[in-house]
Tab-separated table of N, CA and C in Angstrom:
chain	number	residue	atom	x	y	z
A	357	MET	N	0.850	-1.166	0.000
A	357	MET	CA	0.000	0.000	0.000
A	357	MET	C	0.897	1.231	0.000
A	358	LEU	N	0.614	2.104	-0.905
A	358	LEU	CA	1.365	3.345	-1.010
A	358	LEU	C	0.872	4.365	0.004
A	359	GLY	N	-0.441	4.438	0.187
A	359	GLY	CA	-0.989	5.410	1.120
A	359	GLY	C	-2.476	5.220	1.278
A	360	ALA	N	-2.999	5.842	2.294
A	360	ALA	CA	-4.437	5.788	2.545
A	360	ALA	C	-4.887	7.162	2.986
A	361	GLN	N	-6.086	7.492	2.623
A	361	GLN	CA	-6.624	8.786	3.001
A	361	GLN	C	-8.120	8.679	3.192
A	362	GLU	N	-8.637	9.531	4.049
A	362	GLU	CA	-10.063	9.571	4.321
A	362	GLU	C	-10.567	10.961	3.969
A	363	THR	N	-11.748	11.051	3.404
A	363	THR	CA	-12.325	12.344	3.065
A	363	THR	C	-13.835	12.270	3.173
A	364	GLN	N	-14.469	13.419	3.146
A	364	GLN	CA	-15.922	13.476	3.139
A	364	GLN	C	-16.387	14.045	1.810
A	365	THR	N	-17.637	13.760	1.476
A	365	THR	CA	-18.206	14.380	0.291
A	365	THR	C	-18.394	15.866	0.562
A	366	LEU	N	-18.477	16.652	-0.499
A	366	LEU	CA	-18.583	18.095	-0.336
A	366	LEU	C	-19.992	18.549	0.004
A	367	LEU	N	-21.002	17.768	-0.384
A	367	LEU	CA	-22.377	18.060	0.008
A	367	LEU	C	-22.737	17.156	1.176
A	368	PRO	N	-23.451	17.669	2.185
A	368	PRO	CA	-23.720	16.874	3.387
A	368	PRO	C	-24.611	15.660	3.172
A	369	LEU	N	-25.521	15.699	2.203
A	369	LEU	CA	-26.468	14.606	1.995
A	369	LEU	C	-26.416	14.154	0.546
A	370	THR	N	-26.395	12.845	0.342
A	370	THR	CA	-26.446	12.289	-1.003
A	370	THR	C	-27.762	11.557	-1.171
A	371	GLU	N	-28.583	12.038	-2.104
A	371	GLU	CA	-29.856	11.392	-2.389
A	371	GLU	C	-29.636	10.269	-3.397
A	372	ILE	N	-30.575	9.343	-3.488
A	372	ILE	CA	-30.478	8.229	-4.426
A	372	ILE	C	-30.336	8.779	-5.835
A	373	GLY	N	-29.327	8.311	-6.555
A	373	GLY	CA	-29.083	8.727	-7.933
A	373	GLY	C	-28.341	10.046	-8.076
A	374	GLN	N	-28.044	10.707	-6.972
A	374	GLN	CA	-27.365	12.001	-7.021
A	374	GLN	C	-25.859	11.810	-7.027
A	375	ARG	N	-25.157	12.608	-7.813
A	375	ARG	CA	-23.701	12.653	-7.758
A	375	ARG	C	-23.301	13.604	-6.644
A	376	ASN	N	-22.297	13.226	-5.871
A	376	ASN	CA	-21.826	14.065	-4.781
A	376	ASN	C	-20.311	14.146	-4.864
A	377	PRO	N	-19.773	15.307	-5.226
A	377	PRO	CA	-18.335	15.417	-5.429
A	377	PRO	C	-17.530	15.270	-4.140
A	378	PHE	N	-16.310	14.793	-4.304
A	378	PHE	CA	-15.352	14.710	-3.205
A	378	PHE	C	-13.965	14.828	-3.804
A	379	ARG	N	-12.976	15.051	-2.962
A	379	ARG	CA	-11.601	15.196	-3.452
A	379	ARG	C	-10.678	14.345	-2.593
A	380	ILE	N	-9.837	13.578	-3.261
A	380	ILE	CA	-8.737	12.876	-2.611
A	380	ILE	C	-7.481	13.303	-3.346
A	381	GLN	N	-6.531	13.838	-2.613
A	381	GLN	CA	-5.318	14.343	-3.222
A	381	GLN	C	-4.130	13.555	-2.698
A	382	LEU	N	-3.377	12.960	-3.606
A	382	LEU	CA	-2.186	12.204	-3.231
A	382	LEU	C	-0.987	13.136	-3.215
A	383	THR	N	-0.214	13.078	-2.158
A	383	THR	CA	1.002	13.883	-2.068
A	383	THR	C	2.196	12.951	-1.966
A	384	ASN	N	3.335	13.430	-2.369
A	384	ASN	CA	4.584	12.664	-2.310
A	384	ASN	C	4.472	11.328	-3.032
A	385	VAL	N	3.857	11.350	-4.221
A	385	VAL	CA	3.713	10.129	-4.999
A	385	VAL	C	4.947	9.974	-5.880
A	386	ALA	N	5.689	8.896	-5.660
A	386	ALA	CA	6.866	8.615	-6.467
A	386	ALA	C	6.443	7.784	-7.670
A	387	GLY	N	6.662	8.291	-8.873
A	387	GLY	CA	6.263	7.554	-10.071
A	387	GLY	C	4.769	7.642	-10.300
A	388	SER	N	4.254	6.683	-11.025
A	388	SER	CA	2.826	6.693	-11.340
A	388	SER	C	2.075	5.716	-10.441
A	389	VAL	N	0.793	5.924	-10.341
A	389	VAL	CA	-0.059	5.045	-9.548
A	389	VAL	C	-0.536	3.918	-10.455
A	390	ALA	N	-0.253	2.688	-10.083
A	390	ALA	CA	-0.634	1.531	-10.892
A	390	ALA	C	-2.072	1.116	-10.631
A	391	ARG	N	-2.544	1.325	-9.424
A	391	ARG	CA	-3.889	0.879	-9.071
A	391	ARG	C	-4.405	1.696	-7.896
A	392	SER	N	-5.709	1.911	-7.880
A	392	SER	CA	-6.319	2.579	-6.729
A	392	SER	C	-7.616	1.870	-6.378
A	393	GLU	N	-7.982	1.944	-5.125
A	393	GLU	CA	-9.236	1.365	-4.648
A	393	GLU	C	-9.961	2.416	-3.832
A	394	LEU	N	-11.272	2.364	-3.871
A	394	LEU	CA	-12.092	3.301	-3.124
A	394	LEU	C	-13.121	2.522	-2.326
A	395	ALA	N	-13.094	2.675	-1.019
A	395	ALA	CA	-14.088	2.050	-0.142
A	395	ALA	C	-15.014	3.151	0.364
A	396	ILE	N	-16.297	2.889	0.349
A	396	ILE	CA	-17.286	3.894	0.739
A	396	ILE	C	-18.060	3.408	1.953
A	397	SER	N	-18.256	4.301	2.903
A	397	SER	CA	-19.121	3.997	4.044
A	397	SER	C	-20.051	5.182	4.257
A	398	TRP	N	-21.186	4.929	4.890
A	398	TRP	CA	-22.165	5.984	5.103
A	398	TRP	C	-23.022	5.670	6.311
A	399	SER	N	-23.800	6.656	6.691
A	399	SER	CA	-24.734	6.503	7.793
A	399	SER	C	-26.123	6.869	7.306
A	400	ASP	N	-27.103	6.053	7.660
A	400	ASP	CA	-28.495	6.338	7.311
A	400	ASP	C	-29.146	7.255	8.339
A	401	VAL	N	-28.410	7.627	9.361
A	401	VAL	CA	-28.966	8.430	10.450
A	401	VAL	C	-28.316	9.810	10.433
A	402	THR	N	-29.137	10.839	10.473
A	402	THR	CA	-28.644	12.204	10.594
A	402	THR	C	-29.591	12.978	11.502
A	403	LEU	N	-29.051	13.912	12.231
A	403	LEU	CA	-29.874	14.726	13.117
A	403	LEU	C	-30.362	15.995	12.430
A	404	GLN	N	-29.853	16.263	11.235
A	404	GLN	CA	-30.240	17.468	10.514
A	404	GLN	C	-31.004	17.118	9.249
A	405	ASN	N	-31.861	18.036	8.828
A	405	ASN	CA	-32.549	17.918	7.543
A	405	ASN	C	-31.781	18.741	6.519
A	406	PHE	N	-31.443	18.136	5.401
A	406	PHE	CA	-30.749	18.841	4.330
A	406	PHE	C	-31.667	18.924	3.126
A	407	GLU	N	-31.650	20.070	2.462
A	407	GLU	CA	-32.485	20.291	1.285
A	407	GLU	C	-31.624	20.851	0.163
A	408	ARG	N	-31.975	20.486	-1.076
A	408	ARG	CA	-31.288	21.026	-2.239
A	408	ARG	C	-31.861	22.397	-2.573
A	409	LEU	N	-31.013	23.294	-3.002
A	409	LEU	CA	-31.451	24.599	-3.475
A	409	LEU	C	-31.494	24.577	-4.997
A	410	SER	N	-32.375	25.370	-5.581
A	410	SER	CA	-32.455	25.483	-7.035
A	410	SER	C	-31.328	26.383	-7.522
A	411	VAL	N	-30.577	25.904	-8.504
A	411	VAL	CA	-29.530	26.707	-9.130
A	411	VAL	C	-30.193	27.423	-10.304
A	412	LEU	N	-30.389	28.726	-10.169
A	412	LEU	CA	-31.077	29.501	-11.199
A	412	LEU	C	-30.153	29.872	-12.345
A	413	THR	N	-28.926	30.259	-12.024
A	413	THR	CA	-27.955	30.628	-13.057
A	413	THR	C	-26.576	30.127	-12.655
A	414	GLN	N	-25.736	29.921	-13.666
A	414	GLN	CA	-24.335	29.557	-13.445
A	414	GLN	C	-23.526	30.093	-14.612
A	415	LYS	N	-22.462	30.830	-14.289
A	415	LYS	CA	-21.661	31.472	-15.322
A	415	LYS	C	-20.191	31.382	-14.949
A	416	ALA	N	-19.354	31.077	-15.946
A	416	ALA	CA	-17.907	31.046	-15.746
A	416	ALA	C	-17.329	32.399	-16.142
A	417	GLU	N	-16.556	32.984	-15.247
A	417	GLU	CA	-15.878	34.251	-15.504
A	417	GLU	C	-14.381	34.004	-15.404
A	418	THR	N	-13.630	34.470	-16.397
A	418	THR	CA	-12.197	34.166	-16.436
A	418	THR	C	-11.305	35.376	-16.182
A	419	GLU	N	-11.880	36.532	-15.928
A	419	GLU	CA	-11.072	37.715	-15.661
A	419	GLU	C	-10.398	37.589	-14.296
A	420	GLY	N	-9.063	37.580	-14.287
A	420	GLY	CA	-8.326	37.461	-13.031
A	420	GLY	C	-8.351	36.068	-12.434
A	421	GLY	N	-8.562	35.039	-13.234
A	421	GLY	CA	-8.674	33.666	-12.748
A	421	GLY	C	-10.096	33.174	-12.920
A	422	LEU	N	-10.298	31.889	-12.799
A	422	LEU	CA	-11.620	31.306	-13.022
A	422	LEU	C	-12.495	31.438	-11.783
A	423	GLN	N	-13.706	31.969	-11.992
A	423	GLN	CA	-14.736	32.032	-10.958
A	423	GLN	C	-16.047	31.560	-11.566
A	424	ILE	N	-16.803	30.816	-10.791
A	424	ILE	CA	-18.152	30.424	-11.184
A	424	ILE	C	-19.097	31.240	-10.317
A	425	THR	N	-20.004	31.964	-10.945
A	425	THR	CA	-20.944	32.804	-10.208
A	425	THR	C	-22.360	32.499	-10.662
A	426	GLY	N	-23.317	32.841	-9.818
A	426	GLY	CA	-24.704	32.634	-10.194
A	426	GLY	C	-25.643	32.917	-9.048
A	427	GLU	N	-26.872	32.414	-9.216
A	427	GLU	CA	-27.924	32.665	-8.242
A	427	GLU	C	-28.596	31.358	-7.839
A	428	LEU	N	-28.899	31.236	-6.544
A	428	LEU	CA	-29.596	30.088	-5.961
A	428	LEU	C	-30.926	30.563	-5.392
A	429	ARG	N	-31.890	29.620	-5.265
A	429	ARG	CA	-33.161	29.968	-4.628
A	429	ARG	C	-33.608	28.837	-3.712
A	430	ASN	N	-34.177	29.221	-2.575
A	430	ASN	CA	-34.764	28.273	-1.635
A	430	ASN	C	-36.220	28.062	-2.033
A	431	ASP	N	-36.534	26.916	-2.621
A	431	ASP	CA	-37.897	26.592	-3.044
A	431	ASP	C	-38.648	25.764	-2.003
A	432	HIS	N	-38.140	25.704	-0.793
A	432	HIS	CA	-38.772	24.925	0.269
A	432	HIS	C	-39.580	25.840	1.183
A	433	GLY	N	-40.438	25.277	1.976
A	433	GLY	CA	-41.302	26.045	2.865
A	433	GLY	C	-40.678	26.404	4.194
A	434	VAL	N	-39.390	26.145	4.338
A	434	VAL	CA	-38.670	26.434	5.583
A	434	VAL	C	-37.370	27.168	5.258
A	435	PRO	N	-36.847	27.960	6.196
A	435	PRO	CA	-35.558	28.623	5.973
A	435	PRO	C	-34.430	27.593	5.875
A	436	LEU	N	-33.426	27.900	5.067
A	436	LEU	CA	-32.241	27.050	4.935
A	436	LEU	C	-31.011	27.848	5.339
A	437	SER	N	-30.138	27.209	6.112
A	437	SER	CA	-28.894	27.851	6.549
A	437	SER	C	-27.729	26.910	6.278
A	438	ASP	N	-26.534	27.344	6.647
A	438	ASP	CA	-25.311	26.540	6.427
A	438	ASP	C	-25.255	26.039	4.988
A	439	ILE	N	-25.489	26.930	4.046
A	439	ILE	CA	-25.575	26.553	2.632
A	439	ILE	C	-24.190	26.242	2.087
A	440	VAL	N	-24.096	25.121	1.380
A	440	VAL	CA	-22.874	24.671	0.727
A	440	VAL	C	-23.124	24.698	-0.774
A	441	VAL	N	-22.212	25.309	-1.538
A	441	VAL	CA	-22.320	25.329	-3.000
A	441	VAL	C	-21.041	24.718	-3.578
A	442	VAL	N	-21.211	23.834	-4.582
A	442	VAL	CA	-20.107	23.054	-5.133
A	442	VAL	C	-20.195	23.067	-6.655
A	443	VAL	N	-19.055	23.220	-7.320
A	443	VAL	CA	-18.993	23.082	-8.774
A	443	VAL	C	-18.157	21.847	-9.104
A	444	THR	N	-18.615	21.094	-10.102
A	444	THR	CA	-17.883	19.930	-10.600
A	444	THR	C	-17.570	20.177	-12.066
A	445	PHE	N	-16.307	19.997	-12.460
A	445	PHE	CA	-15.878	20.186	-13.842
A	445	PHE	C	-15.736	18.826	-14.516
A	446	TYR	N	-16.199	18.742	-15.778
A	446	TYR	CA	-16.195	17.490	-16.531
A	446	TYR	C	-15.429	17.653	-17.839
A	447	ASP	N	-14.847	16.532	-18.318
A	447	ASP	CA	-14.246	16.522	-19.649
A	447	ASP	C	-15.304	16.113	-20.669
A	448	ALA	N	-14.902	15.963	-21.926
A	448	ALA	CA	-15.847	15.642	-22.999
A	448	ALA	C	-16.516	14.286	-22.800
A	449	ALA	N	-15.858	13.365	-22.103
A	449	ALA	CA	-16.424	12.033	-21.855
A	449	ALA	C	-17.305	12.006	-20.605
A	450	GLY	N	-17.448	13.135	-19.916
A	450	GLY	CA	-18.263	13.179	-18.704
A	450	GLY	C	-17.522	12.769	-17.448
A	451	GLU	N	-16.216	12.615	-17.543
A	451	GLU	CA	-15.405	12.251	-16.379
A	451	GLU	C	-15.096	13.495	-15.551
A	452	VAL	N	-15.067	13.333	-14.236
A	452	VAL	CA	-14.790	14.448	-13.331
A	452	VAL	C	-13.318	14.839	-13.416
A	453	LEU	N	-13.081	16.137	-13.603
A	453	LEU	CA	-11.724	16.667	-13.638
A	453	LEU	C	-11.326	17.333	-12.327
A	454	ASP	N	-12.265	18.076	-11.732
A	454	ASP	CA	-11.955	18.815	-10.512
A	454	ASP	C	-13.255	19.256	-9.845
A	455	VAL	N	-13.166	19.608	-8.584
A	455	VAL	CA	-14.300	20.136	-7.816
A	455	VAL	C	-13.807	21.299	-6.960
A	456	SER	N	-14.706	22.247	-6.699
A	456	SER	CA	-14.396	23.382	-5.828
A	456	SER	C	-15.657	23.798	-5.087
A	457	THR	N	-15.468	24.393	-3.922
A	457	THR	CA	-16.594	24.903	-3.141
A	457	THR	C	-16.529	26.422	-3.093
A	458	GLY	N	-17.656	27.034	-2.750
A	458	GLY	CA	-17.708	28.489	-2.708
A	458	GLY	C	-18.572	29.004	-1.586
A	459	SER	N	-18.942	30.269	-1.700
A	459	SER	CA	-19.726	30.925	-0.657
A	459	SER	C	-21.020	31.477	-1.233
A	460	VAL	N	-22.008	31.640	-0.349
A	460	VAL	CA	-23.327	32.143	-0.727
A	460	VAL	C	-23.613	33.381	0.113
A	461	SER	N	-24.214	34.376	-0.507
A	461	SER	CA	-24.602	35.586	0.210
A	461	SER	C	-26.048	35.929	-0.118
A	462	PRO	N	-26.904	35.968	0.893
A	462	PRO	CA	-26.646	35.725	2.309
A	462	PRO	C	-26.448	34.231	2.588
A	463	SER	N	-25.902	33.904	3.756
A	463	SER	CA	-25.579	32.513	4.085
A	463	SER	C	-26.792	31.707	4.526
A	464	ALA	N	-27.930	32.365	4.740
A	464	ALA	CA	-29.196	31.692	5.058
A	464	ALA	C	-30.274	32.298	4.164
A	465	LEU	N	-31.191	31.448	3.666
A	465	LEU	CA	-32.245	31.913	2.764
A	465	LEU	C	-33.610	31.511	3.293
A	466	SER	N	-34.512	32.461	3.359
A	466	SER	CA	-35.901	32.201	3.741
A	466	SER	C	-36.628	31.545	2.575
A	467	PRO	N	-37.800	30.963	2.794
A	467	PRO	CA	-38.566	30.364	1.695
A	467	PRO	C	-38.793	31.373	0.566
A	468	GLY	N	-38.473	30.962	-0.659
A	468	GLY	CA	-38.645	31.812	-1.831
A	468	GLY	C	-37.539	32.821	-2.059
A	469	GLU	N	-36.613	32.957	-1.115
A	469	GLU	CA	-35.540	33.944	-1.228
A	469	GLU	C	-34.398	33.407	-2.091
A	470	SER	N	-33.755	34.332	-2.815
A	470	SER	CA	-32.608	33.994	-3.656
A	470	SER	C	-31.340	34.601	-3.073
A	471	GLY	N	-30.212	34.024	-3.456
A	471	GLY	CA	-28.916	34.531	-3.029
A	471	GLY	C	-27.892	34.318	-4.118
A	472	ALA	N	-26.820	35.082	-4.061
A	472	ALA	CA	-25.734	34.974	-5.034
A	472	ALA	C	-24.646	34.054	-4.487
A	473	TYR	N	-23.998	33.328	-5.392
A	473	TYR	CA	-22.867	32.500	-4.976
A	473	TYR	C	-21.651	32.825	-5.822
A	474	THR	N	-20.487	32.599	-5.253
A	474	THR	CA	-19.214	32.759	-5.944
A	474	THR	C	-18.329	31.581	-5.571
A	475	ILE	N	-17.767	30.947	-6.585
A	475	ILE	CA	-16.823	29.854	-6.371
A	475	ILE	C	-15.523	30.245	-7.060
A	476	VAL	N	-14.495	30.511	-6.283
A	476	VAL	CA	-13.178	30.819	-6.828
A	476	VAL	C	-12.463	29.494	-7.045
A	477	VAL	N	-12.043	29.249	-8.269
A	477	VAL	CA	-11.428	27.965	-8.628
A	477	VAL	C	-9.905	28.125	-8.583
A	478	PRO	N	-9.239	27.471	-7.616
A	478	PRO	CA	-7.799	27.669	-7.452
A	478	PRO	C	-6.950	27.013	-8.542
A	479	ASN	N	-7.427	25.900	-9.103
A	479	ASN	CA	-6.655	25.175	-10.114
A	479	ASN	C	-7.398	25.225	-11.441
A	480	LEU	N	-6.867	25.966	-12.395
A	480	LEU	CA	-7.500	26.080	-13.700
A	480	LEU	C	-7.370	24.757	-14.446
A	481	VAL	N	-8.505	24.191	-14.859
A	481	VAL	CA	-8.511	22.936	-15.599
A	481	VAL	C	-9.120	23.183	-16.972
A	482	ASP	N	-8.729	22.370	-17.941
A	482	ASP	CA	-9.280	22.459	-19.291
A	482	ASP	C	-10.544	21.609	-19.323
A	483	TYR	N	-11.686	22.216	-19.010
A	483	TYR	CA	-12.946	21.494	-18.871
A	483	TYR	C	-13.833	21.691	-20.095
A	484	THR	N	-14.768	20.756	-20.285
A	484	THR	CA	-15.764	20.864	-21.348
A	484	THR	C	-17.068	21.421	-20.803
A	485	SER	N	-17.451	20.985	-19.602
A	485	SER	CA	-18.690	21.463	-18.986
A	485	SER	C	-18.523	21.476	-17.470
A	486	PHE	N	-19.490	22.105	-16.804
A	486	PHE	CA	-19.483	22.106	-15.343
A	486	PHE	C	-20.918	22.107	-14.843
A	487	GLY	N	-21.081	21.661	-13.586
A	487	GLY	CA	-22.389	21.662	-12.946
A	487	GLY	C	-22.274	22.176	-11.529
A	488	VAL	N	-23.280	22.936	-11.099
A	488	VAL	CA	-23.303	23.504	-9.755
A	488	VAL	C	-24.426	22.850	-8.966
A	489	GLN	N	-24.143	22.485	-7.720
A	489	GLN	CA	-25.135	21.938	-6.795
A	489	GLN	C	-25.036	22.704	-5.480
A	490	ALA	N	-26.156	22.780	-4.759
A	490	ALA	CA	-26.145	23.458	-3.461
A	490	ALA	C	-27.123	22.781	-2.516
A	491	GLN	N	-26.757	22.758	-1.237
A	491	GLN	CA	-27.615	22.221	-0.179
A	491	GLN	C	-27.521	23.125	1.040
A	492	GLY	N	-28.599	23.128	1.812
A	492	GLY	CA	-28.621	23.844	3.081
A	492	GLY	C	-29.361	23.009	4.108
A	493	THR	N	-29.225	23.370	5.361
A	493	THR	CA	-29.907	22.632	6.414
A	493	THR	C	-31.145	23.403	6.868
A	494	SER	N	-32.201	22.642	7.136
A	494	SER	CA	-33.447	23.259	7.590
A	494	SER	C	-33.667	23.032	9.081
A	495	GLY	N	-32.633	22.634	9.782
A	495	GLY	CA	-32.743	22.465	11.227
A	495	GLY	C	-32.562	21.035	11.673
A	496	ILE	N	-32.763	20.818	12.945
A	496	ILE	CA	-32.567	19.505	13.560
A	496	ILE	C	-33.878	18.743	13.556
A	497	ARG	N	-33.784	17.445	13.274
A	497	ARG	CA	-34.972	16.576	13.237
A	497	ARG	C	-35.540	16.368	14.606
């Protein structure tokens, strides 16, 4: 074994059929990696309710580095807080190239309220497409 690492997904809740980005970064790798394995574990129990936010717009801006900006909306009947916004970059074959997280303003949204998000992408990748997802918590169960 060359190394082992543990990480969490970038969105707190993964629904059935939903893609949930994560990052594992290998450091001090001598030569190339011949094989990798991924073991997944999860919990069916959570004390918080997580809801997806509607991504109304998403735009890539390249002035001064890559930023993904846009607007989110809370389409649920309860306020959402602790909002997480994530962008996933894909190549032409649909394979994941990179992921980044960003910030939302305001950080909590009332029912029907919209907010702006900004994701500053530290590593410029040659991508074909990208997708933005966001989740927030509606409180404790």
